[in-house]
Coordinates of C-alpha atoms in Angstrom, one line a residue:
M838 CA 76.7 -27.3 -106.1
R839 CA 76.7 -31.0 -107.2
D840 CA 73.7 -33.0 -108.2
R841 CA 73.3 -36.7 -108.4
T842 CA 70.3 -39.0 -108.8
N843 CA 69.7 -41.1 -105.8
H844 CA 68.1 -44.5 -105.3
H845 CA 64.6 -43.3 -106.2
G846 CA 65.5 -40.9 -108.9
R847 CA 65.1 -37.8 -106.8
R848 CA 67.7 -35.2 -106.8
T849 CA 70.2 -34.7 -104.0
A850 CA 73.2 -32.5 -103.4
S851 CA 76.1 -34.9 -103.7
P852 CA 79.6 -36.2 -103.8
G853 CA 80.5 -39.7 -102.6
P854 CA 83.0 -40.8 -100.0
L855 CA 85.9 -43.4 -100.1
V856 CA 85.6 -46.8 -98.5
L857 CA 88.9 -46.8 -96.7
A858 CA 89.8 -49.9 -94.9
A859 CA 90.8 -47.7 -93.1
T860 CA 76.2 -29.6 -62.0
G861 CA 76.1 -28.0 -59.0
L862 CA 78.9 -26.7 -56.8
S863 CA 81.6 -26.8 -59.4
L864 CA 79.7 -24.1 -61.2
L865 CA 80.9 -21.7 -58.5
A866 CA 84.5 -22.9 -58.8
S867 CA 87.1 -20.7 -60.7
P868 CA 89.8 -22.0 -63.0
A869 CA 93.2 -22.6 -61.4
A870 CA 95.4 -19.6 -60.9
G871 CA 97.3 -18.8 -64.1
Q872 CA 95.1 -21.1 -66.2
T873 CA 93.8 -19.6 -69.4
V874 CA 90.6 -21.3 -70.6
D875 CA 88.4 -20.7 -73.6
P876 CA 85.2 -22.3 -72.1
F877 CA 83.2 -22.1 -75.3
A878 CA 85.7 -23.1 -78.0
G879 CA 83.8 -24.7 -80.9
G880 CA 83.6 -24.8 -84.7
Q881 CA 85.3 -22.6 -87.2
D882 CA 82.4 -20.2 -87.4
E883 CA 82.4 -19.7 -83.6
M884 CA 86.1 -18.9 -83.5
F885 CA 85.6 -16.4 -86.4
A886 CA 82.6 -14.8 -84.8
A887 CA 84.5 -14.4 -81.5
E888 CA 87.1 -12.3 -83.4
S889 CA 85.1 -10.2 -85.8
A890 CA 81.4 -10.4 -85.1
L891 CA 79.0 -7.5 -84.5
V892 CA 78.7 -7.2 -80.7
I893 CA 75.4 -6.0 -79.2
E894 CA 75.6 -5.3 -75.5
S895 CA 72.5 -5.4 -73.2
D896 CA 71.8 -3.3 -70.2
E897 CA 72.3 -6.3 -68.0
G898 CA 75.9 -6.6 -69.2
S899 CA 75.6 -9.6 -71.5
A900 CA 76.8 -9.3 -75.1
M901 CA 75.5 -10.9 -78.2
Q902 CA 77.9 -11.7 -81.1
F903 CA 76.1 -11.7 -84.4
Q904 CA 77.5 -12.9 -87.7
L905 CA 76.2 -13.3 -91.2
F906 CA 77.6 -15.9 -93.7
G907 CA 76.7 -16.5 -97.3
D908 CA 77.9 -17.8 -100.7
V909 CA 77.2 -17.4 -104.4
G910 CA 78.6 -19.2 -107.4
A911 CA 78.2 -20.9 -110.8
R912 CA 78.5 -24.4 -112.1
A913 CA 78.4 -26.6 -115.2
S914 CA 78.0 -30.3 -115.6
S915 CA 78.4 -32.9 -118.3
A916 CA 75.0 -34.5 -117.2
E917 CA 72.5 -34.7 -120.0
G918 CA 70.0 -31.9 -119.8
D919 CA 71.9 -30.0 -117.2
H920 CA 72.8 -26.4 -118.3
P921 CA 75.5 -24.1 -117.0
A922 CA 74.0 -21.8 -114.4
F923 CA 74.7 -19.2 -111.8
S924 CA 73.4 -19.8 -108.3
I925 CA 73.0 -18.3 -104.9
G926 CA 73.7 -20.5 -101.9
T927 CA 72.5 -20.1 -98.3
V928 CA 72.4 -17.1 -95.9
D929 CA 73.6 -18.2 -92.5
F930 CA 72.4 -16.2 -89.4
F931 CA 74.7 -17.0 -86.6
A932 CA 74.6 -15.6 -83.0
T933 CA 76.0 -16.4 -79.6
T934 CA 75.2 -14.7 -76.3
E935 CA 77.4 -15.1 -73.2
L936 CA 74.9 -14.7 -70.4
S937 CA 77.8 -15.1 -67.9
S938 CA 81.3 -16.3 -67.8
R939 CA 79.8 -19.8 -67.4
A940 CA 76.7 -19.9 -69.6
R941 CA 75.9 -19.0 -73.1
V942 CA 73.3 -19.5 -75.8
L943 CA 74.0 -20.3 -79.5
T944 CA 71.6 -20.1 -82.4
E945 CA 72.1 -20.7 -86.1
S946 CA 69.4 -20.3 -88.8
V947 CA 69.8 -20.8 -92.5
L948 CA 67.9 -19.1 -95.3
E949 CA 67.9 -21.1 -98.5
I950 CA 66.5 -19.7 -101.7
L951 CA 65.1 -22.4 -104.0
D952 CA 63.4 -22.2 -107.3
E953 CA 60.2 -23.1 -105.6
G954 CA 60.6 -20.4 -102.9
A955 CA 62.5 -19.7 -99.7
V956 CA 63.1 -22.0 -96.8
F957 CA 64.2 -20.7 -93.4
D958 CA 65.4 -23.5 -91.1
L959 CA 66.6 -23.4 -87.5
E960 CA 69.7 -25.5 -87.6
R961 CA 71.2 -25.1 -84.1
L962 CA 69.8 -23.8 -80.8
Y963 CA 71.3 -24.7 -77.5
A964 CA 72.3 -23.5 -74.0
E965 CA 75.7 -24.4 -72.8
F966 CA 76.9 -24.4 -69.2
Y967 CA 80.6 -24.4 -68.4
F968 CA 81.8 -25.9 -65.1
A969 CA 85.5 -26.6 -65.7
P970 CA 87.8 -27.4 -68.7
E971 CA 87.0 -31.1 -67.9
F972 CA 83.2 -30.7 -67.9
S973 CA 80.5 -28.7 -69.8
I974 CA 76.8 -29.4 -70.5
R975 CA 75.0 -28.6 -73.7
L976 CA 71.2 -28.8 -74.0
G977 CA 69.2 -28.3 -77.2
R978 CA 69.7 -28.9 -80.9
D979 CA 73.2 -29.2 -82.2
H980 CA 75.2 -31.0 -84.9
M981 CA 75.9 -34.6 -84.1
P982 CA 79.2 -35.2 -82.1
L983 CA 80.1 -37.9 -84.7
G984 CA 83.5 -37.7 -86.4
Y985 CA 85.6 -34.6 -87.0
Y986 CA 84.2 -32.7 -90.0
G987 CA 80.6 -32.3 -88.8
Q988 CA 81.7 -30.7 -85.5
R989 CA 84.4 -28.5 -87.0
F990 CA 82.5 -27.2 -90.0
H991 CA 78.9 -26.2 -89.7
H992 CA 76.8 -24.3 -92.4
A993 CA 79.1 -21.5 -93.4
Q994 CA 81.0 -22.2 -96.6
L995 CA 83.6 -19.6 -95.8
F996 CA 85.6 -22.1 -93.7
Q997 CA 85.3 -25.3 -95.7
L998 CA 88.1 -26.2 -98.0
A999 CA 86.0 -27.5 -100.9
A1000 CA 82.8 -26.0 -102.4
E1001 CA 80.7 -28.9 -100.9
R1002 CA 80.6 -31.1 -97.9
P1003 CA 81.4 -34.8 -98.3
L1004 CA 78.2 -36.5 -99.2
V1005 CA 78.0 -38.9 -96.2
L1006 CA 78.1 -35.7 -94.1
G1007 CA 75.5 -33.9 -96.1
F1008 CA 72.5 -32.5 -94.1
E1009 CA 69.3 -34.5 -93.8
D1010 CA 67.4 -32.5 -96.4
E1011 CA 70.3 -32.8 -98.9
G1012 CA 70.4 -36.6 -99.0
G1013 CA 72.9 -37.1 -96.2
L1014 CA 73.2 -40.6 -95.0
L1015 CA 74.1 -39.9 -91.3
P1016 CA 72.1 -38.0 -88.7
A1017 CA 73.6 -34.5 -88.9
H1018 CA 71.5 -33.0 -86.1
V1019 CA 70.9 -34.1 -82.6
V1020 CA 68.3 -32.8 -80.1
G1021 CA 69.3 -33.8 -76.5
L1022 CA 71.8 -33.4 -73.8
T1023 CA 75.6 -33.5 -74.3
L1024 CA 78.4 -33.8 -71.7
M1025 CA 81.8 -32.7 -72.9
G1026 CA 85.2 -31.8 -71.7
T1027 CA 89.0 -31.9 -72.2
L1028 CA 91.4 -33.8 -70.0
S1029 CA 95.0 -32.8 -70.0
T1030 CA 97.9 -35.1 -69.2
G1031 CA 100.4 -32.3 -69.0
E1032 CA 102.3 -30.8 -71.9
S1033 CA 102.2 -33.9 -74.1
L1034 CA 98.5 -34.9 -74.6
E1035 CA 94.9 -33.7 -74.5
I1036 CA 91.9 -36.1 -74.5
A1037 CA 88.5 -34.6 -75.4
Y1038 CA 85.3 -36.4 -74.9
D1039 CA 81.6 -36.0 -75.9
L1040 CA 78.8 -38.1 -74.4
A1041 CA 75.2 -37.5 -75.6
V1042 CA 71.7 -38.8 -75.1
A1043 CA 69.2 -37.5 -77.6
N1044 CA 66.0 -38.1 -79.5
G1045 CA 66.5 -40.8 -82.1
R1046 CA 66.1 -40.9 -85.8
G1047 CA 62.6 -40.5 -87.3
F1048 CA 60.8 -42.7 -89.8
N1049 CA 63.3 -41.7 -92.5
A1050 CA 66.6 -39.8 -92.7
D1051 CA 64.9 -36.4 -93.2
D1052 CA 62.6 -36.8 -90.2
I1053 CA 64.4 -34.8 -87.4
L1054 CA 62.6 -35.1 -84.1
N1055 CA 62.7 -31.7 -82.4
H1056 CA 59.8 -32.1 -80.0
G1057 CA 59.4 -35.8 -79.3
D1058 CA 60.5 -39.3 -80.1
R1059 CA 59.1 -42.2 -82.1
N1060 CA 59.8 -44.8 -79.3
L1061 CA 60.8 -45.0 -75.7
G1062 CA 64.5 -45.5 -76.4
K1063 CA 67.0 -42.7 -76.8
A1064 CA 70.0 -42.4 -79.1
V1065 CA 73.3 -42.7 -77.3
L1066 CA 76.4 -41.2 -78.8
G1067 CA 80.1 -40.9 -77.8
R1068 CA 83.3 -39.5 -79.2
I1069 CA 86.9 -39.5 -78.0
T1070 CA 89.5 -37.2 -79.5
V1071 CA 93.3 -37.5 -78.8
R1072 CA 95.5 -34.5 -79.4
P1073 CA 99.3 -35.1 -79.2
L1074 CA 100.5 -31.6 -78.4
A1075 CA 104.0 -32.3 -79.9
V1076 CA 102.4 -32.4 -83.4
D1077 CA 100.8 -29.1 -84.3
G1078 CA 97.1 -29.5 -85.3
L1079 CA 97.0 -33.3 -85.1
E1080 CA 93.7 -34.9 -83.9
I1081 CA 92.9 -38.6 -83.9
G1082 CA 89.7 -40.1 -82.7
V1083 CA 86.8 -42.5 -82.8
S1084 CA 83.1 -42.0 -82.3
G1085 CA 79.9 -43.9 -82.5
S1086 CA 76.2 -44.1 -81.8
F1087 CA 73.4 -46.5 -81.2
D1088 CA 69.7 -45.9 -81.8
R1089 CA 66.4 -47.7 -82.2
I1090 CA 64.3 -46.6 -85.2
A1091 CA 60.6 -47.2 -85.1
A1092 CA 58.6 -48.8 -87.9
G1093 CA 56.4 -46.5 -89.8
A1094 CA 55.6 -47.7 -93.3
D1095 CA 52.5 -45.5 -93.5
E1096 CA 54.6 -42.4 -92.5
G1097 CA 57.3 -42.7 -95.2
G1098 CA 59.4 -45.2 -93.1
V1099 CA 60.0 -48.9 -93.0
S1100 CA 57.8 -51.8 -92.1
S1101 CA 60.1 -53.2 -89.4
A1102 CA 61.7 -51.5 -86.4
L1103 CA 65.5 -51.7 -86.5
G1104 CA 68.6 -51.0 -84.5
E1105 CA 71.1 -48.6 -86.0
A1106 CA 74.8 -48.7 -85.0
I1107 CA 77.3 -46.2 -86.4
F1108 CA 81.0 -46.4 -86.0
N1109 CA 83.5 -43.7 -87.1
A1110 CA 87.3 -43.2 -87.0
F1111 CA 89.0 -40.0 -88.0
F1112 CA 92.4 -38.4 -88.5
A1113 CA 92.9 -34.7 -88.9
W1114 CA 96.2 -32.8 -89.3
R1115 CA 95.5 -29.2 -89.9
N1116 CA 98.0 -26.3 -89.5
S1117 CA 99.7 -23.6 -91.6
D1118 CA 101.5 -26.2 -93.7
I1119 CA 98.9 -29.0 -94.2
D1120 CA 95.1 -29.4 -94.2
L1121 CA 94.4 -33.1 -94.1
I1122 CA 91.2 -34.8 -93.0
A1123 CA 90.4 -38.6 -93.4
E1124 CA 87.3 -40.2 -92.0
Y1125 CA 85.7 -43.6 -92.2
F1126 CA 82.1 -44.5 -91.3
M1127 CA 80.2 -47.8 -91.0
V1128 CA 76.5 -48.0 -90.5
N1129 CA 74.8 -51.3 -89.5
H1130 CA 71.1 -51.7 -89.6
A1131 CA 69.7 -54.8 -87.7
Y1132 CA 65.9 -55.3 -88.5
D1133 CA 63.6 -56.9 -86.0
D1134 CA 61.8 -58.7 -88.9
S1135 CA 63.7 -60.3 -91.8
F1136 CA 62.6 -59.4 -95.3
A1137 CA 63.0 -60.7 -98.8
A1138 CA 65.7 -58.9 -100.8
T1139 CA 65.8 -58.5 -104.6
A1140 CA 67.4 -61.9 -105.2
G1141 CA 64.8 -63.6 -103.0
E1142 CA 67.0 -64.3 -100.0
Q1143 CA 65.9 -63.3 -96.5
V1144 CA 67.8 -60.3 -95.1
S1145 CA 67.9 -59.2 -91.4
S1146 CA 70.8 -56.8 -91.5
T1147 CA 72.4 -54.4 -93.9
R1148 CA 75.6 -52.3 -93.9
L1149 CA 77.0 -49.1 -95.3
H1150 CA 80.6 -48.2 -95.6
A1151 CA 81.7 -44.6 -96.5
A1152 CA 84.8 -42.5 -96.2
F1153 CA 86.7 -39.6 -97.6
L1154 CA 90.3 -38.3 -97.8
Q1155 CA 90.7 -34.6 -98.2
V1156 CA 94.0 -32.8 -98.4
G1157 CA 95.0 -29.1 -99.0
V1158 CA 98.4 -27.4 -99.0
P1159 CA 98.3 -23.8 -97.9
L1160 CA 100.6 -21.6 -100.1
G1161 CA 100.0 -18.1 -98.7
D1162 CA 96.6 -17.0 -99.9
W1163 CA 96.3 -20.0 -102.2
T1164 CA 95.4 -23.5 -101.2
P1165 CA 95.2 -26.2 -103.8
Y1166 CA 93.2 -29.2 -102.6
A1167 CA 92.0 -32.6 -103.6
R1168 CA 89.4 -35.1 -102.2
F1169 CA 88.6 -38.7 -102.9
E1170 CA 85.3 -40.1 -101.6
E1171 CA 83.3 -43.3 -101.8
I1172 CA 80.1 -44.7 -100.6
Q1173 CA 79.0 -48.4 -100.7
R1174 CA 75.8 -49.8 -99.1
D1175 CA 73.6 -52.8 -99.4
E1176 CA 70.9 -52.1 -102.0
A1177 CA 68.4 -53.9 -99.9
D1178 CA 68.6 -51.4 -97.0
L1179 CA 65.0 -50.6 -96.3
Y1180 CA 65.7 -47.5 -94.2
F1181 CA 68.0 -45.8 -96.7
N1182 CA 65.7 -46.8 -99.6
A1183 CA 62.7 -45.2 -97.8
S1184 CA 64.9 -42.1 -97.5
G1185 CA 65.8 -42.0 -101.2
S1186 CA 69.5 -42.3 -100.3
L1187 CA 72.4 -43.0 -102.6
V1188 CA 73.4 -46.7 -103.1
E1189 CA 77.0 -46.0 -104.1
A1190 CA 79.2 -43.2 -105.2
R1191 CA 82.9 -42.7 -106.0
E1192 CA 84.3 -39.3 -106.9
V1193 CA 87.5 -37.4 -107.1
T1194 CA 87.6 -33.6 -106.7
A1195 CA 90.5 -31.1 -107.3
G1196 CA 90.4 -27.4 -106.9
V1197 CA 92.1 -24.3 -105.6
R1198 CA 90.9 -21.9 -102.8
R1199 CA 91.9 -18.3 -102.7
S1200 CA 91.6 -16.2 -99.5
F1201 CA 91.0 -12.5 -99.6
G1202 CA 91.7 -11.8 -96.0
S1203 CA 89.5 -13.6 -93.4
R1204 CA 86.1 -12.6 -94.7
L1205 CA 86.1 -13.7 -98.4
V1206 CA 87.3 -16.8 -100.2
T1207 CA 86.8 -18.1 -103.7
K1208 CA 87.0 -21.7 -104.8
L1209 CA 87.3 -23.2 -108.3
Q1210 CA 87.0 -27.0 -108.5
V1211 CA 86.4 -29.9 -110.9
A1212 CA 84.7 -33.1 -109.7
R1213 CA 84.6 -36.3 -111.6
G1214 CA 82.4 -39.3 -110.8
L1215 CA 84.3 -42.6 -111.2
L1216 CA 81.4 -45.0 -111.7
D1217 CA 80.0 -46.0 -115.0
D1218 CA 77.6 -43.1 -115.2
G1219 CA 80.2 -40.7 -113.8
E1220 CA 79.7 -37.0 -114.6
T1221 CA 82.1 -34.1 -114.6
Q1222 CA 81.2 -30.9 -112.8
V1223 CA 83.0 -27.6 -112.7
A1224 CA 82.0 -25.3 -109.8
F1225 CA 83.0 -21.7 -108.8
Q1226 CA 82.1 -20.4 -105.4
A1227 CA 82.5 -17.1 -103.5
A1228 CA 81.9 -17.5 -99.8
F1229 CA 81.9 -14.6 -97.3
G1230 CA 81.4 -13.6 -93.7
L1231 CA 80.1 -10.2 -92.7

């Protein structure tokens, strides 16, 4: 819904986030007697599909759950030359198939209708093997196990509180600053300490970033090294819906100035901390991200000094208060990065953003929601945008 001009003047879907200083034999094993386990619990769309999807059963006994999500809307902006307009969003084709009690396949593809034509992208495709509550394996293309929001909310707008994702968590083709997709192998599980605490973990090794932020490597890698990712989530069971965690990744990005990239190879380290408290009384998510780029070769910045490393800080705070079918919400977000960052500049990424959003979400059962919101940029060239969205699941 939102547009903002990025570092190179190209258009990107936007907001801006707040700089807060702030396998083998166990496959045959069965869960312990009396233990109830959902082996494939995942994002909001997966939980919704499990309850209300179209189910197609095969002769072999496996069942495919198919779900369709979409959104439509309208917006108006104070930006010069931007006219009020109606719009159609994306159509999300989501399906899971449980091949057995311990194996499933998930696929998600998104159809986006642009003025220039239609784009149909495969967003997620993976096979998952469940061994025990403490250990599962996922192989394929998935959303990055980085932070809270990106793993809880995927492409369906039906489940998201606001009409847009936080900008730092935008997808690669929307000007997002972080790698949203990962192609590789992920180990995950949940450890229980009894009735007081659960600790969930994700460990992944994957293809790294491409020459620029929109270069997703589905079939190969640009160098020998692989991206390494990790996430730890703590859930105190005494507080309903509370999750606190940290995550991070390290990657080597190859030089590729002739391929839309940068002239020097670099190391990318990402750190994240998150706090989520979501239940029937409160919907609060706060996340902080730091991205450090360390270049193999120093380079001259705008002011003439030699630069060998750059940094980005980004964060957001989002809160909603459910009041029956109505949920008023607000979000503050901010991005700040070094203007000299070669990798983000080659990707046409935002340099800085600061924005506040306020809106109200109305639920019409579990399959249809509407959102009306106002977003205001707080920088010198700040714009005001009003957006209405209707999001649904069929």
